[in-house]
Amino acid sequence: MTELPGSQSALFRTATAVAKLGAEVNGIGGVRERAVWSGAIAPGWDIAANANGGYLLAIAARALGAALGRPDPVTISAHYLAPGKPGEVTIRTEVIKQGRGFGSGTATLLAAGRPLLSCIGTFGELTGAGGPEVVDRAPPAMPDPEDCLPVEATSTFPPPFMGQVELRLHPEDGQFLRGQHTGQALMRGWFRLRGNEPADTIALLCAADAFPPTAFNAGLPMAWTPTIELTVHVRARPEPGWLRCTFATHFVTGGFLEEDGEIWDRTGRLVAQSRQLALVPRTQPPPGAPSGPPAG
């Protein structure tokens, strides 16, 4: 496994690298391979001192894709069990089924024996994937990246994670950075990895959880929004360049909210969709966060 990267210079592939430690095959009820992988949560990928959920899922997905021998997560669902801190982790994978075009399995990410997330996924090969298409939605209309609001990392808010990726927010949706909000639970913007690193399909899992919560524009507390479950459907491998993203919430009820996401590449092709279930933000804001819109 590659050496643990520094907080400002880590490439995404390095920060999500895994290495196989061992495996066993259980032939009872069908051949299933269980394997253990080593990895690390790199410093600097955190939000409010806890590793970003999409980044954690990407580590687990690296191991699961390697276990299945297939590079692209077609669909993957993760349940978050505990926060993650920088340091060594292990990933336990189990291959459930290998088919002609797809393979399915599970992965559990653990730190010091404590499970942080558990996921189930189906992986395949999306190079040259094609077929009939019916698309009745267009990519969200947005200014060019240079005309959007950059999110710059700080030690508190915006969090260190923003130093590992590049985010440019739609000017309307980024006003929460100045203590204002639109009243609409919507967050649009551009995403790419730093250092001109091309985004693979694993990076789409990180992009699906990289943006500020939609709740920040809905008049809810600007605070940590813990993810309970995140599902990502990957439709295609993205072309290099900026990814155009939009996330929206329509229901805030019973202490929960959902975020529905769309990710489009520079050619205008839909490359991923996501849905996240999260807790309504806690009333305690992160250090350094704006307290809310000005009175009046």
CSV table of C-alpha atoms in Angstrom, one decimal, residues 72 74 83 151 161 167 188 206 210 222-223 237 241 259 261 280 284:
chain,number,residue,atom,x,y,z
A,72,ASP,CA,-16.7,0.3,-11.7
A,74,VAL,CA,-22.7,0.3,-10.8
A,83,PRO,CA,-17.2,8.4,12.6
A,151,VAL,CA,-14.9,27.0,-1.4
A,161,PHE,CA,-11.8,18.3,3.3
A,167,LEU,CA,-15.7,23.0,-5.3
A,188,ARG,CA,-25.4,23.4,-7.2
A,206,CYS,CA,-16.7,11.1,-3.2
A,210,ALA,CA,-18.6,16.5,-1.3
A,222,MET,CA,-25.6,25.3,9.8
A,223,ALA,CA,-24.1,22.3,11.6
A,237,ARG,CA,-17.2,6.8,-16.7
A,241,GLY,CA,-12.6,17.9,-16.3
A,259,GLU,CA,-30.6,14.7,-0.6
A,261,GLY,CA,-28.1,14.3,-6.4
A,280,VAL,CA,-31.4,17.2,10.4
A,284,GLN,CA,-24.5,23.3,17.6
